[in-house]
Short mmCIF file of C-alpha atoms in Angstrom, two decimals:
data_model
loop_
_atom_site.label_atom_id
_atom_site.label_comp_id
_atom_site.label_asym_id
_atom_site.label_seq_id
_atom_site.Cartn_x
_atom_site.Cartn_y
_atom_site.Cartn_z
CA GLY A 1 -20.34 90.38 54.55
CA TYR A 2 -23.73 90.59 55.84
CA PHE A 3 -25.56 88.82 52.77
CA TRP A 4 -24.12 85.68 53.01
CA LYS A 5 -24.18 85.30 57.43
CA PHE A 6 -27.96 85.00 56.65
CA ASN A 7 -27.52 83.14 53.99
CA ASP A 8 -25.60 80.06 54.97
CA PRO A 9 -27.17 77.25 54.98
CA ASP A 10 -24.69 76.38 58.01
CA CYS A 11 -25.38 79.12 60.11
CA LEU A 12 -28.35 78.21 62.35
CA ILE A 13 -26.31 77.84 65.74
CA LEU A 14 -28.86 77.23 68.62
CA ARG A 15 -26.43 75.92 71.80
CA LYS A 16 -25.95 77.54 74.87
CA ASN A 17 -22.26 75.99 75.48
CA GLY A 18 -19.82 77.22 73.36
CA SER A 19 -21.40 79.67 71.84
CA SER A 20 -21.37 83.22 72.27
CA MET A 21 -24.69 83.97 71.10
CA SER A 22 -27.44 85.13 73.56
CA GLU A 23 -30.99 83.84 73.59
CA ASN A 24 -31.97 87.10 71.63
CA GLU A 25 -29.40 86.80 69.57
CA VAL A 26 -30.37 83.11 68.20
CA ILE A 27 -34.18 83.88 68.34
CA THR A 28 -32.93 86.51 65.54
CA GLN A 29 -31.24 84.51 64.14
CA CYS A 30 -34.18 82.34 63.93
CA THR A 31 -36.12 84.83 63.25
CA VAL A 32 -34.61 85.47 60.12
CA LEU A 33 -33.55 82.55 58.32
CA GLY A 34 -37.07 81.21 58.96
CA MET A 35 -38.75 83.99 57.52
CA THR A 36 -36.14 84.12 53.98
CA GLY A 37 -36.87 81.02 53.19
CA GLY A 38 -33.04 80.21 52.54
CA LEU A 39 -31.31 76.10 53.51
CA LEU A 40 -31.96 75.95 57.59
CA LEU A 41 -30.24 73.06 58.75
CA LEU A 42 -28.92 72.69 62.85
CA THR A 43 -25.06 72.71 62.40
CA ASP A 44 -24.76 71.49 66.56
CA ASP A 45 -24.43 68.56 67.97
CA MET A 46 -27.71 67.31 68.63
CA THR A 47 -26.54 64.98 71.72
CA LYS A 48 -25.39 67.92 73.69
CA LEU A 49 -27.98 70.66 72.09
CA GLU A 50 -30.08 72.01 75.14
CA ALA A 51 -33.62 71.31 74.72
CA ASP A 52 -35.08 74.70 75.45
CA ARG A 53 -32.80 75.74 72.53
CA LEU A 54 -33.68 72.99 70.15
CA ASP A 55 -37.42 74.10 70.60
CA LEU A 56 -36.69 77.24 69.08
CA GLY A 57 -35.20 75.72 66.10
CA LEU A 58 -37.89 73.52 65.57
CA LYS A 59 -40.46 76.64 65.71
CA VAL A 60 -39.10 78.06 62.12
CA LEU A 61 -38.08 74.30 60.44
CA PRO A 62 -38.85 73.43 57.80
CA ALA A 63 -38.08 76.74 55.87
CA SER A 64 -40.68 77.95 54.57
CA SER A 65 -41.89 78.22 50.61
CA VAL A 66 -42.63 82.34 50.86
CA ASN A 67 -39.86 84.54 51.19
CA ALA A 68 -39.98 87.63 53.93
CA LYS A 69 -38.70 90.82 52.53
CA PRO A 70 -36.49 93.44 54.42
CA GLU A 71 -38.57 96.79 54.11
CA THR A 72 -35.17 98.58 54.68
CA LEU A 73 -32.66 97.19 52.99
CA MET A 74 -30.97 100.45 51.91
CA ALA A 75 -31.52 102.16 54.86
CA GLY A 76 -28.37 100.81 56.78
CA THR A 77 -25.93 98.06 56.90
CA ARG A 78 -28.58 95.80 58.16
CA PRO A 79 -32.78 95.79 57.64
CA ASP A 80 -34.49 96.71 60.99
CA LYS A 81 -37.64 94.91 59.67
CA TYR A 82 -38.60 92.06 57.73
CA PHE A 83 -41.88 91.36 56.01
CA MET A 84 -44.15 88.66 54.78
CA ASP A 85 -47.05 89.07 52.64
CA GLY A 86 -48.92 85.94 53.34
CA GLY A 87 -52.56 84.63 52.37
CA GLU A 88 -54.68 85.26 54.68
CA HIS A 89 -51.58 86.17 57.78
CA ASN A 90 -48.92 88.42 57.65
CA VAL A 91 -45.54 88.03 59.82
CA LEU A 92 -43.35 91.78 60.22
CA ALA A 93 -40.09 91.21 62.17
CA ILE A 94 -38.97 94.62 63.88
CA LEU A 95 -35.53 93.64 64.40
CA ASN A 96 -32.90 95.74 67.17
CA TRP A 97 -29.43 95.52 66.53
CA GLU A 98 -29.11 97.94 69.45
CA ASN A 99 -28.74 98.10 73.54
CA ALA A 100 -32.13 99.42 73.90
CA LYS A 101 -35.14 100.32 71.13
CA GLU A 102 -38.58 101.16 71.47
CA SER A 103 -41.78 100.33 69.00
CA GLU A 104 -44.75 100.89 67.84
CA ILE A 105 -47.18 97.84 67.01
CA PRO A 106 -48.47 99.44 64.06
CA GLU A 107 -51.88 96.07 63.88
CA ASN A 108 -53.51 94.12 66.46
CA SER A 109 -50.90 91.09 66.69
CA PHE A 110 -49.68 87.82 68.44
CA GLU A 111 -45.63 88.06 69.26
CA PHE A 112 -44.58 84.82 68.44
CA TRP A 113 -41.58 84.58 71.23
CA THR A 114 -43.09 85.85 73.81
CA GLY A 115 -46.92 84.84 73.69
CA LYS A 116 -48.25 88.12 73.71
CA ARG A 117 -51.10 89.36 72.42
CA LEU A 118 -50.16 92.84 71.01
CA LYS A 119 -52.80 96.19 70.47
CA LYS A 120 -52.10 98.98 67.77
CA GLY A 121 -50.27 101.58 68.63
CA GLU A 122 -48.92 99.91 71.39
CA LYS A 123 -45.21 100.43 72.36
CA TRP A 124 -42.88 97.60 72.38
CA GLN A 125 -39.83 97.76 74.66
CA HIS A 126 -36.63 95.66 73.19
CA THR A 127 -33.47 94.63 75.04
CA LYS A 128 -30.18 94.26 73.76
CA HIS A 129 -30.56 92.27 70.30
CA GLN A 130 -34.30 91.01 71.14
CA VAL A 131 -36.65 91.07 67.87
CA CYS A 132 -40.41 91.30 67.95
CA ALA A 133 -41.99 88.80 65.78
CA LEU A 134 -45.53 89.56 64.66
CA GLN A 135 -48.39 87.38 63.45
CA TYR A 136 -51.73 88.92 62.08
CA PRO A 137 -54.74 88.62 60.41
CA LYS A 138 -55.10 90.34 56.89
CA ASP A 139 -59.19 90.63 57.52
CA SER A 140 -59.21 92.36 60.84
CA ASN A 141 -62.68 90.52 61.68
CA SER A 142 -60.80 87.21 61.46
CA LEU A 143 -60.83 84.81 64.61
CA ILE A 144 -57.35 83.35 64.53
CA LEU A 145 -54.95 85.86 65.61
CA GLY A 146 -51.82 83.73 65.44
CA THR A 147 -50.33 80.35 66.93
CA THR A 148 -47.04 79.59 68.72
CA LEU A 149 -46.50 76.24 65.83
CA ASN A 150 -44.48 77.83 63.69
CA LEU A 151 -43.63 81.47 63.19
CA THR A 152 -44.86 81.55 59.42
CA ALA A 153 -47.18 78.51 58.63
CA LEU A 154 -50.19 80.49 59.01
CA ALA A 155 -48.73 83.42 56.24
CA ASP A 156 -46.92 80.53 54.08
CA GLY A 157 -50.48 78.50 54.11
CA ARG A 158 -49.25 75.33 56.05
CA ILE A 159 -51.86 75.88 58.58
CA LYS A 160 -55.18 77.58 57.03
CA ALA A 161 -58.32 78.61 58.94
CA LYS A 162 -61.63 79.69 57.93
CA GLN A 163 -64.36 81.19 59.12
CA ASN A 164 -67.89 80.83 59.13
CA GLY A 165 -69.66 83.81 61.24
CA SER A 166 -68.73 83.09 65.20
CA ILE A 167 -67.17 79.57 63.65
CA CYS A 168 -63.44 78.99 62.88
CA THR A 169 -61.74 75.91 61.65
CA VAL A 170 -58.12 75.58 61.92
CA ALA A 171 -56.58 72.95 59.83
CA GLY A 172 -52.75 71.63 59.12
CA ASN A 173 -50.88 68.68 58.78
CA LYS A 174 -47.60 67.28 60.36
CA SER A 175 -44.88 68.74 57.96
CA LEU A 176 -44.03 71.40 60.52
CA GLY A 177 -41.22 71.01 63.05
CA SER A 178 -42.73 71.26 66.16
CA ASN A 179 -45.96 69.21 66.86
CA GLU A 180 -46.98 71.19 70.37
CA GLY A 181 -48.50 74.80 70.59
CA LYS A 182 -51.02 76.83 70.74
CA LEU A 183 -53.79 78.56 68.73
CA VAL A 184 -54.40 81.84 69.92
CA PHE A 185 -57.70 84.29 69.30
CA THR A 186 -59.08 87.63 68.96
CA HIS A 187 -61.99 86.44 71.71
CA GLY A 188 -62.76 83.61 73.56
CA VAL A 189 -63.07 80.73 72.12
CA GLU A 190 -64.86 77.70 72.74
CA VAL A 191 -63.62 74.14 71.31
CA VAL A 192 -66.84 72.19 69.13
CA GLU A 193 -64.89 69.75 67.25
CA TYR A 194 -61.57 68.53 66.49
CA SER A 195 -59.63 65.72 65.00
CA GLY A 196 -56.14 64.56 64.54
CA VAL A 197 -54.70 66.65 67.60
CA GLU A 198 -54.64 66.19 71.70
CA ILE A 199 -56.48 69.05 73.46
CA LEU A 200 -53.95 69.70 76.34
CA ASP A 201 -54.58 70.65 80.05
CA SER A 202 -53.90 73.84 80.01
CA PHE A 203 -56.41 76.77 79.05
CA ALA A 204 -56.95 80.52 79.03
CA PRO A 205 -60.20 82.60 77.07
CA HIS A 206 -58.16 83.47 74.13
CA GLU A 207 -56.18 79.88 73.31
CA VAL A 208 -56.62 76.42 72.34
CA GLU A 209 -53.47 74.19 73.37
CA LEU A 210 -52.71 71.40 71.29
CA ARG A 211 -50.52 68.50 70.27
CA ILE A 212 -50.30 66.93 66.70
CA VAL A 213 -50.81 63.23 66.47
CA ASP A 214 -51.98 62.89 62.78
CA GLU A 215 -50.35 63.77 59.57
CA SER A 216 -53.67 66.00 59.01
CA TRP A 217 -55.67 67.61 61.82
CA ASN A 218 -58.41 69.99 62.65
CA VAL A 219 -59.69 72.26 65.31
CA LYS A 220 -63.03 74.03 65.06
CA VAL A 221 -63.44 76.98 67.51
CA GLU A 222 -67.00 78.91 68.32
CA GLU A 223 -66.33 82.61 69.62
CA LYS A 224 -67.60 83.17 73.07
CA ASN A 225 -69.71 86.27 73.72
CA ASP A 226 -68.52 86.34 77.31
CA ASP A 227 -64.87 87.30 77.04
CA ASN A 228 -64.19 87.50 80.59
CA GLU A 229 -65.10 83.66 81.08
CA GLN A 230 -62.80 81.10 81.27
CA VAL A 231 -63.18 78.67 78.78
CA ASP A 232 -62.37 74.78 79.87
CA VAL A 233 -62.83 73.18 76.12
CA ARG A 234 -62.38 69.23 78.22
CA GLU A 235 -65.98 70.06 78.90
CA ASN A 236 -68.65 69.37 75.75
CA LEU A 237 -65.93 68.48 73.36
CA LYS A 238 -67.00 66.89 69.92
CA ARG A 239 -64.30 64.13 69.34
CA VAL A 240 -64.47 63.43 65.10
CA SER A 241 -63.15 59.87 64.70
#
């Protein structure tokens, strides 16, 4: 039945070849399993699994210790929303089981799979079986909006953010399935200090792209006054050894 389909520890299917699942359906599967904290096992032949599909699975591994709950379990045979109530951040997945659907964004958010920053009240146009997975802080004054490192790590505390005025320090460890990604901020930022990571060569005003290289890591950023200014974090960095 439906319950066992999404709680079977062997049901995370990522491969393209030999599978009838579309990329949207694979991403929906990763989202639901990544948020509900079940047993996540990769059942595909790893020697044949496409790199981009493996990447999708790594973004939700290992399983979160915080379990998301369906918001509309009794409304139909399939929930259309899953919500993870985290410590400082929340994750909301809006599912689409049909060909097309329009959803309203409830908060200023970061859409995890497309990498888009979205505003409250904005309309999201789902394509066939496409999920909209939103990360957003509980505090509207928070500088950190989301991350592409892991779907649930900001909500379950594996990545922590501490803010002091215009300074925000983001920290974590090397326990995530993926060690490369972006930190996404509500405003333009400049990196002023970091350790345990490499800052990569791709920069945008609201993002810091990094690779985790040590067991523990942290990145300290300062909010920039001019959001339109292109911030090159390679300049004026103070690395902590």
